[in-house]
Amino acid sequence: MVFNNYTFFSYVFLATVVILFTGHAHGAGLCDNYPNKQVCYSIVYTRTDPRNASVAACHKLIYETKVAKVVAQRQPKSLEIDICIRRFDGAIDFVKQALNGLEAGDYRALAANINATQLNYQNCDNVFENYGKINPLAKSTKHLRDIANAELFLVPL
């Protein structure tokens, strides 16, 4: 039997849409004031708790840094690439320390370690600049700095 009255269907559809959009909007609210919303949204996704979003950002930063390290290892061997690989290893260590700070509720330690992580990425860029060479990892280090910036933005207060 075909419904002559589509009111029931309309209410079900409307309720579903409201539930879905409120969940996304609530999670996305963590990124409202962040300048690079795409990066923030990729981390936050549907999370609504800043602490959970920060943990996710740390894990994403570790993973993406390992990916950047693999990309660096595939480049022709050079002093600059070796320095970047060491900087990526140092960044991973700092992010792990940041996670420990987050678990302990020490948000200053979290912020300090994420700042140190960003410096490692910047140092990779600087070594190429100092030698007057083009950085083949520039896109990777920019992406990593964007994730680290999002992490600092998500730090629970």
Coordinates of N, CA and C in Angstrom, one line a residue:
M1 N 0.8 -1.2 0.0 CA 0.0 0.0 0.0 C 0.9 1.2 0.0
V2 N 0.6 2.2 -0.8 CA 1.3 3.4 -0.9 C 0.8 4.4 0.0
F3 N 1.7 5.1 0.7 CA 1.2 6.1 1.7 C 0.6 7.3 0.9
N4 N -0.6 7.6 1.3 CA -1.2 8.8 0.7 C -0.7 10.1 1.5
N5 N -0.3 9.8 2.7 CA 0.2 10.9 3.5 C 1.7 10.7 3.8
Y6 N 2.5 11.6 3.4 CA 3.9 11.4 3.6 C 4.4 12.0 4.9
T7 N 3.6 12.4 5.8 CA 4.0 13.1 7.0 C 4.9 12.2 7.8
F8 N 4.6 10.9 8.0 CA 5.4 10.0 8.8 C 6.8 9.9 8.2
F9 N 6.9 9.7 6.9 CA 8.2 9.7 6.3 C 9.0 11.0 6.5
S10 N 8.3 12.1 6.4 CA 9.0 13.4 6.5 C 9.5 13.6 7.9
Y11 N 8.8 13.1 8.9 CA 9.2 13.2 10.3 C 10.4 12.3 10.6
V12 N 10.4 11.1 10.1 CA 11.5 10.2 10.2 C 12.8 10.8 9.5
F13 N 12.6 11.3 8.3 CA 13.7 11.9 7.6 C 14.3 13.1 8.3
L14 N 13.4 13.9 8.8 CA 13.8 15.1 9.5 C 14.6 14.8 10.8
A15 N 14.1 13.8 11.5 CA 14.7 13.4 12.8 C 16.1 12.8 12.5
T16 N 16.2 12.0 11.4 CA 17.5 11.4 11.1 C 18.5 12.5 10.7
V17 N 18.1 13.4 9.9 CA 19.0 14.5 9.5 C 19.4 15.4 10.7
V18 N 18.5 15.7 11.6 CA 18.9 16.4 12.8 C 19.9 15.7 13.6
I19 N 19.7 14.4 13.8 CA 20.6 13.6 14.6 C 22.0 13.6 14.0
L20 N 22.0 13.3 12.7 CA 23.3 13.3 12.0 C 24.1 14.6 12.0
F21 N 23.4 15.7 11.7 CA 24.0 17.0 11.6 C 24.4 17.5 13.0
T22 N 23.7 17.2 14.0 CA 24.1 17.7 15.3 C 25.3 17.0 15.7
G23 N 25.4 15.7 15.5 CA 26.7 15.0 15.8 C 27.9 15.6 15.1
H24 N 27.8 15.8 13.8 CA 28.9 16.4 13.1 C 29.2 17.8 13.5
A25 N 28.1 18.6 13.7 CA 28.4 20.0 14.0 C 29.0 20.1 15.4
H26 N 28.6 19.2 16.3 CA 29.1 19.3 17.6 C 30.6 19.0 17.6
G27 N 31.0 17.9 16.9 CA 32.4 17.5 16.8 C 33.2 18.6 16.0
A28 N 32.6 19.1 15.0 CA 33.3 20.1 14.2 C 33.5 21.4 15.0
G29 N 32.7 21.6 16.0 CA 32.8 22.9 16.8 C 34.1 23.1 17.4
L30 N 34.9 22.0 17.5 CA 36.3 22.1 18.1 C 37.2 22.8 17.1
C31 N 36.8 22.9 15.8 CA 37.6 23.4 14.8 C 37.1 24.8 14.3
D32 N 36.1 25.3 14.9 CA 35.5 26.6 14.4 C 36.5 27.7 14.3
N33 N 37.4 27.9 15.3 CA 38.3 29.0 15.2 C 39.7 28.7 14.7
Y34 N 39.9 27.5 14.2 CA 41.2 27.1 13.7 C 41.3 27.5 12.2
P35 N 42.4 28.1 11.9 CA 42.5 28.6 10.5 C 42.5 27.6 9.4
N36 N 43.1 26.4 9.7 CA 43.2 25.3 8.7 C 42.2 24.3 9.0
K37 N 40.9 24.5 8.7 CA 39.8 23.7 9.2 C 39.9 22.3 8.6
Q38 N 40.4 22.1 7.4 CA 40.5 20.8 6.8 C 41.4 19.9 7.6
V39 N 42.5 20.4 8.0 CA 43.4 19.5 8.8 C 42.7 19.2 10.2
C40 N 42.1 20.2 10.8 CA 41.5 20.0 12.1 C 40.3 19.0 11.9
Y41 N 39.5 19.1 10.9 CA 38.4 18.2 10.7 C 38.9 16.8 10.5
S42 N 40.0 16.6 9.8 CA 40.6 15.3 9.6 C 41.0 14.6 10.9
I43 N 41.3 15.4 11.9 CA 41.7 14.9 13.2 C 40.5 14.7 14.1
V44 N 39.7 15.7 14.2 CA 38.5 15.7 15.1 C 37.5 14.7 14.6
Y45 N 37.2 14.7 13.3 CA 36.1 13.9 12.8 C 34.8 14.1 13.5
T46 N 34.4 13.2 14.3 CA 33.1 13.3 15.1 C 33.4 13.4 16.6
R47 N 34.6 13.6 17.0 CA 34.9 13.7 18.4 C 34.4 15.0 19.0
T48 N 33.9 14.9 20.2 CA 33.3 16.1 20.8 C 34.2 16.5 22.1
D49 N 35.0 15.7 22.5 CA 35.8 15.9 23.7 C 37.2 16.4 23.3
P50 N 37.6 17.6 23.7 CA 39.0 18.1 23.3 C 40.1 17.2 23.6
R51 N 40.0 16.5 24.8 CA 41.1 15.6 25.2 C 41.2 14.5 24.2
N52 N 40.1 13.9 23.8 CA 40.1 12.8 22.9 C 40.6 13.2 21.5
A53 N 40.2 14.4 21.1 CA 40.7 15.0 19.9 C 42.2 15.2 19.9
S54 N 42.8 15.6 21.1 CA 44.2 15.8 21.3 C 45.0 14.5 21.2
V55 N 44.4 13.5 21.8 CA 45.0 12.2 21.7 C 45.1 11.7 20.3
A56 N 44.0 11.9 19.6 CA 43.9 11.5 18.2 C 44.9 12.3 17.3
A57 N 45.1 13.6 17.6 CA 46.0 14.4 16.9 C 47.5 13.9 17.2
C58 N 47.8 13.6 18.4 CA 49.1 13.0 18.7 C 49.4 11.7 17.9
H59 N 48.4 10.9 17.9 CA 48.6 9.6 17.2 C 48.7 9.9 15.7
K60 N 47.9 10.8 15.2 CA 48.0 11.1 13.7 C 49.4 11.7 13.4
L61 N 49.9 12.6 14.3 CA 51.2 13.2 14.1 C 52.3 12.2 14.1
I62 N 52.2 11.2 15.0 CA 53.2 10.1 15.0 C 53.2 9.4 13.7
Y63 N 52.0 9.0 13.3 CA 51.9 8.2 12.1 C 52.4 9.0 10.9
E64 N 51.9 10.3 10.7 CA 52.3 11.1 9.6 C 53.8 11.4 9.6
T65 N 54.4 11.5 10.8 CA 55.9 11.7 10.9 C 56.6 10.5 10.4
K66 N 56.1 9.3 10.7 CA 56.7 8.0 10.3 C 56.6 7.9 8.7
V67 N 55.5 8.4 8.2 CA 55.3 8.4 6.7 C 56.4 9.3 6.1
A68 N 56.5 10.5 6.7 CA 57.5 11.5 6.2 C 58.9 11.0 6.3
K69 N 59.2 10.2 7.3 CA 60.5 9.6 7.5 C 60.8 8.6 6.3
V70 N 59.8 7.8 6.0 CA 59.9 6.9 4.9 C 60.2 7.6 3.6
V71 N 59.4 8.7 3.4 CA 59.6 9.5 2.2 C 61.0 10.0 2.1
A72 N 61.5 10.5 3.3 CA 62.9 11.0 3.4 C 63.9 9.9 3.1
Q73 N 63.7 8.7 3.6 CA 64.6 7.6 3.3 C 64.7 7.2 1.9
R74 N 63.7 7.5 1.1 CA 63.6 7.2 -0.3 C 64.3 8.2 -1.2
Q75 N 64.7 9.4 -0.6 CA 65.4 10.4 -1.3 C 66.8 10.1 -1.5
P76 N 67.5 10.7 -2.5 CA 68.9 10.4 -2.6 C 69.7 10.8 -1.3
K77 N 70.6 10.0 -1.0 CA 71.3 10.3 0.3 C 72.1 11.6 0.3
S78 N 71.9 12.4 1.4 CA 72.6 13.6 1.5 C 72.6 14.0 3.0
L79 N 73.5 14.9 3.3 CA 73.6 15.4 4.7 C 72.2 16.0 5.2
E80 N 71.6 16.7 4.3 CA 70.3 17.4 4.7 C 69.2 16.3 4.9
I81 N 69.2 15.3 4.1 CA 68.2 14.2 4.3 C 68.4 13.5 5.6
D82 N 69.7 13.2 5.9 CA 70.1 12.5 7.2 C 69.6 13.4 8.4
I83 N 69.8 14.7 8.3 CA 69.4 15.6 9.4 C 67.9 15.5 9.5
C84 N 67.2 15.6 8.4 CA 65.7 15.5 8.5 C 65.2 14.2 9.1
I85 N 65.9 13.1 8.7 CA 65.5 11.8 9.3 C 65.7 11.8 10.8
R86 N 66.8 12.4 11.3 CA 67.0 12.5 12.7 C 66.0 13.4 13.4
R87 N 65.7 14.5 12.7 CA 64.7 15.4 13.2 C 63.3 14.7 13.3
F88 N 63.0 13.9 12.4 CA 61.7 13.2 12.4 C 61.7 12.2 13.6
D89 N 62.8 11.5 13.8 CA 62.9 10.6 15.0 C 62.7 11.4 16.3
G90 N 63.4 12.6 16.4 CA 63.2 13.4 17.5 C 61.8 13.9 17.7
A91 N 61.1 14.3 16.6 CA 59.7 14.7 16.7 C 58.8 13.6 17.2
I92 N 59.1 12.4 16.8 CA 58.2 11.3 17.3 C 58.4 11.1 18.8
D93 N 59.7 11.2 19.2 CA 59.9 11.2 20.7 C 59.2 12.3 21.4
F94 N 59.2 13.5 20.9 CA 58.5 14.6 21.6 C 57.0 14.4 21.6
V95 N 56.5 13.9 20.5 CA 55.0 13.6 20.5 C 54.6 12.5 21.5
K96 N 55.5 11.5 21.6 CA 55.2 10.5 22.7 C 55.3 11.1 24.1
Q97 N 56.2 12.0 24.3 CA 56.3 12.7 25.6 C 55.0 13.6 25.8
A98 N 54.6 14.2 24.7 CA 53.3 15.0 24.7 C 52.1 14.2 25.1
L99 N 52.1 13.0 24.6 CA 51.0 12.0 25.0 C 51.1 11.7 26.4
N100 N 52.3 11.5 27.0 CA 52.4 11.2 28.4 C 52.0 12.4 29.2
G101 N 52.3 13.6 28.8 CA 51.8 14.8 29.5 C 50.3 14.9 29.5
L102 N 49.7 14.6 28.3 CA 48.3 14.6 28.2 C 47.6 13.6 29.1
E103 N 48.2 12.4 29.2 CA 47.6 11.4 30.1 C 47.7 11.8 31.5
A104 N 48.8 12.5 31.9 CA 49.0 13.0 33.3 C 48.2 14.3 33.5
G105 N 47.6 14.8 32.5 CA 46.9 16.1 32.7 C 47.8 17.3 32.8
D106 N 49.1 17.1 32.4 CA 50.1 18.2 32.3 C 50.0 18.9 31.0
Y107 N 49.2 19.8 30.8 CA 49.0 20.5 29.5 C 50.1 21.4 29.1
R108 N 50.9 21.8 30.1 CA 52.1 22.6 29.8 C 53.1 21.8 29.2
A109 N 53.3 20.5 29.7 CA 54.2 19.6 29.1 C 53.8 19.2 27.7
L110 N 52.5 19.0 27.5 CA 52.0 18.7 26.2 C 52.3 19.8 25.2
A111 N 52.0 21.1 25.6 CA 52.3 22.2 24.7 C 53.8 22.3 24.4
A112 N 54.6 22.2 25.5 CA 56.0 22.3 25.3 C 56.6 21.3 24.3
N113 N 56.1 20.0 24.5 CA 56.6 19.0 23.6 C 56.1 19.1 22.2
I114 N 54.9 19.6 22.0 CA 54.4 19.9 20.6 C 55.2 21.0 20.0
N115 N 55.5 22.0 20.8 CA 56.3 23.1 20.2 C 57.7 22.6 19.8
A116 N 58.3 21.7 20.7 CA 59.6 21.1 20.3 C 59.5 20.3 19.0
T117 N 58.3 19.6 18.9 CA 58.1 18.8 17.7 C 58.1 19.7 16.4
Q118 N 57.4 20.9 16.6 CA 57.3 21.8 15.4 C 58.7 22.3 15.1
L119 N 59.6 22.6 16.1 CA 60.9 23.0 15.9 C 61.7 22.0 15.1
N120 N 61.5 20.7 15.4 CA 62.2 19.7 14.6 C 61.8 19.7 13.1
Y121 N 60.5 19.9 12.8 CA 60.1 20.0 11.5 C 60.7 21.3 10.8
Q122 N 60.7 22.4 11.5 CA 61.2 23.6 11.0 C 62.7 23.5 10.8
N123 N 63.4 22.8 11.6 CA 64.9 22.5 11.5 C 65.2 21.7 10.2
C124 N 64.3 20.8 9.9 CA 64.4 20.1 8.6 C 64.4 21.1 7.4
D125 N 63.4 22.0 7.4 CA 63.3 23.0 6.4 C 64.5 23.9 6.4
N126 N 65.0 24.3 7.5 CA 66.1 25.2 7.7 C 67.4 24.7 7.1
V127 N 67.6 23.4 7.3 CA 68.9 22.8 6.8 C 69.0 22.9 5.3
F128 N 67.9 22.7 4.6 CA 68.0 22.9 3.2 C 68.2 24.3 2.8
E129 N 67.5 25.2 3.5 CA 67.6 26.6 3.2 C 69.0 27.1 3.4
N130 N 69.6 26.7 4.5 CA 71.0 27.1 4.9 C 72.0 26.7 3.8
Y131 N 71.8 25.5 3.2 CA 72.7 25.1 2.1 C 72.2 25.5 0.7
G132 N 71.2 26.3 0.7 CA 70.7 26.9 -0.6 C 70.1 25.8 -1.5
K133 N 69.5 24.8 -0.9 CA 68.9 23.7 -1.7 C 67.4 23.7 -1.6
I134 N 66.8 23.1 -2.6 CA 65.3 23.0 -2.5 C 65.0 21.8 -1.6
N135 N 64.1 21.9 -0.7 CA 63.7 20.9 0.2 C 62.7 20.0 -0.5
P136 N 63.0 18.7 -0.8 CA 62.1 17.8 -1.4 C 61.0 17.3 -0.4
L137 N 61.2 17.7 0.9 CA 60.2 17.3 1.9 C 59.4 18.4 2.4
A138 N 59.4 19.5 1.7 CA 58.7 20.8 2.2 C 57.2 20.5 2.3
K139 N 56.6 19.8 1.4 CA 55.2 19.6 1.6 C 54.9 18.7 2.8
S140 N 55.8 17.7 3.1 CA 55.6 16.9 4.2 C 55.8 17.7 5.5
T141 N 56.8 18.5 5.6 CA 57.0 19.2 6.8 C 55.9 20.3 7.1
K142 N 55.4 20.9 6.0 CA 54.3 21.8 6.2 C 53.1 21.1 6.7
H143 N 52.8 19.9 6.1 CA 51.6 19.1 6.6 C 51.8 18.7 8.1
L144 N 53.0 18.4 8.5 CA 53.3 18.0 9.8 C 53.1 19.2 10.8
R145 N 53.6 20.3 10.4 CA 53.4 21.5 11.2 C 51.9 21.9 11.3
D146 N 51.2 21.7 10.2 CA 49.7 22.0 10.3 C 49.0 21.1 11.3
I147 N 49.4 19.8 11.3 CA 48.8 18.9 12.3 C 49.2 19.3 13.7
A148 N 50.5 19.6 13.9 CA 51.0 20.0 15.2 C 50.3 21.3 15.7
N149 N 50.1 22.2 14.8 CA 49.3 23.5 15.1 C 47.9 23.1 15.6
A150 N 47.3 22.2 14.9 CA 45.9 21.7 15.2 C 46.0 21.1 16.6
E151 N 47.0 20.4 16.9 CA 47.1 19.7 18.2 C 47.2 20.8 19.3
L152 N 48.0 21.8 19.1 CA 48.1 22.9 20.1 C 46.7 23.6 20.2
F153 N 46.0 23.7 19.1 CA 44.7 24.4 19.2 C 43.7 23.6 20.0
L154 N 43.8 22.2 19.9 CA 42.8 21.3 20.6 C 43.1 21.1 22.0
V155 N 44.3 21.6 22.5 CA 44.7 21.3 23.9 C 43.6 21.7 24.8
P156 N 43.1 20.7 25.7 CA 42.1 21.1 26.6 C 42.5 22.1 27.6
L157 N 41.6 22.9 28.0 CA 41.9 24.0 29.0 C 41.7 23.5 30.4

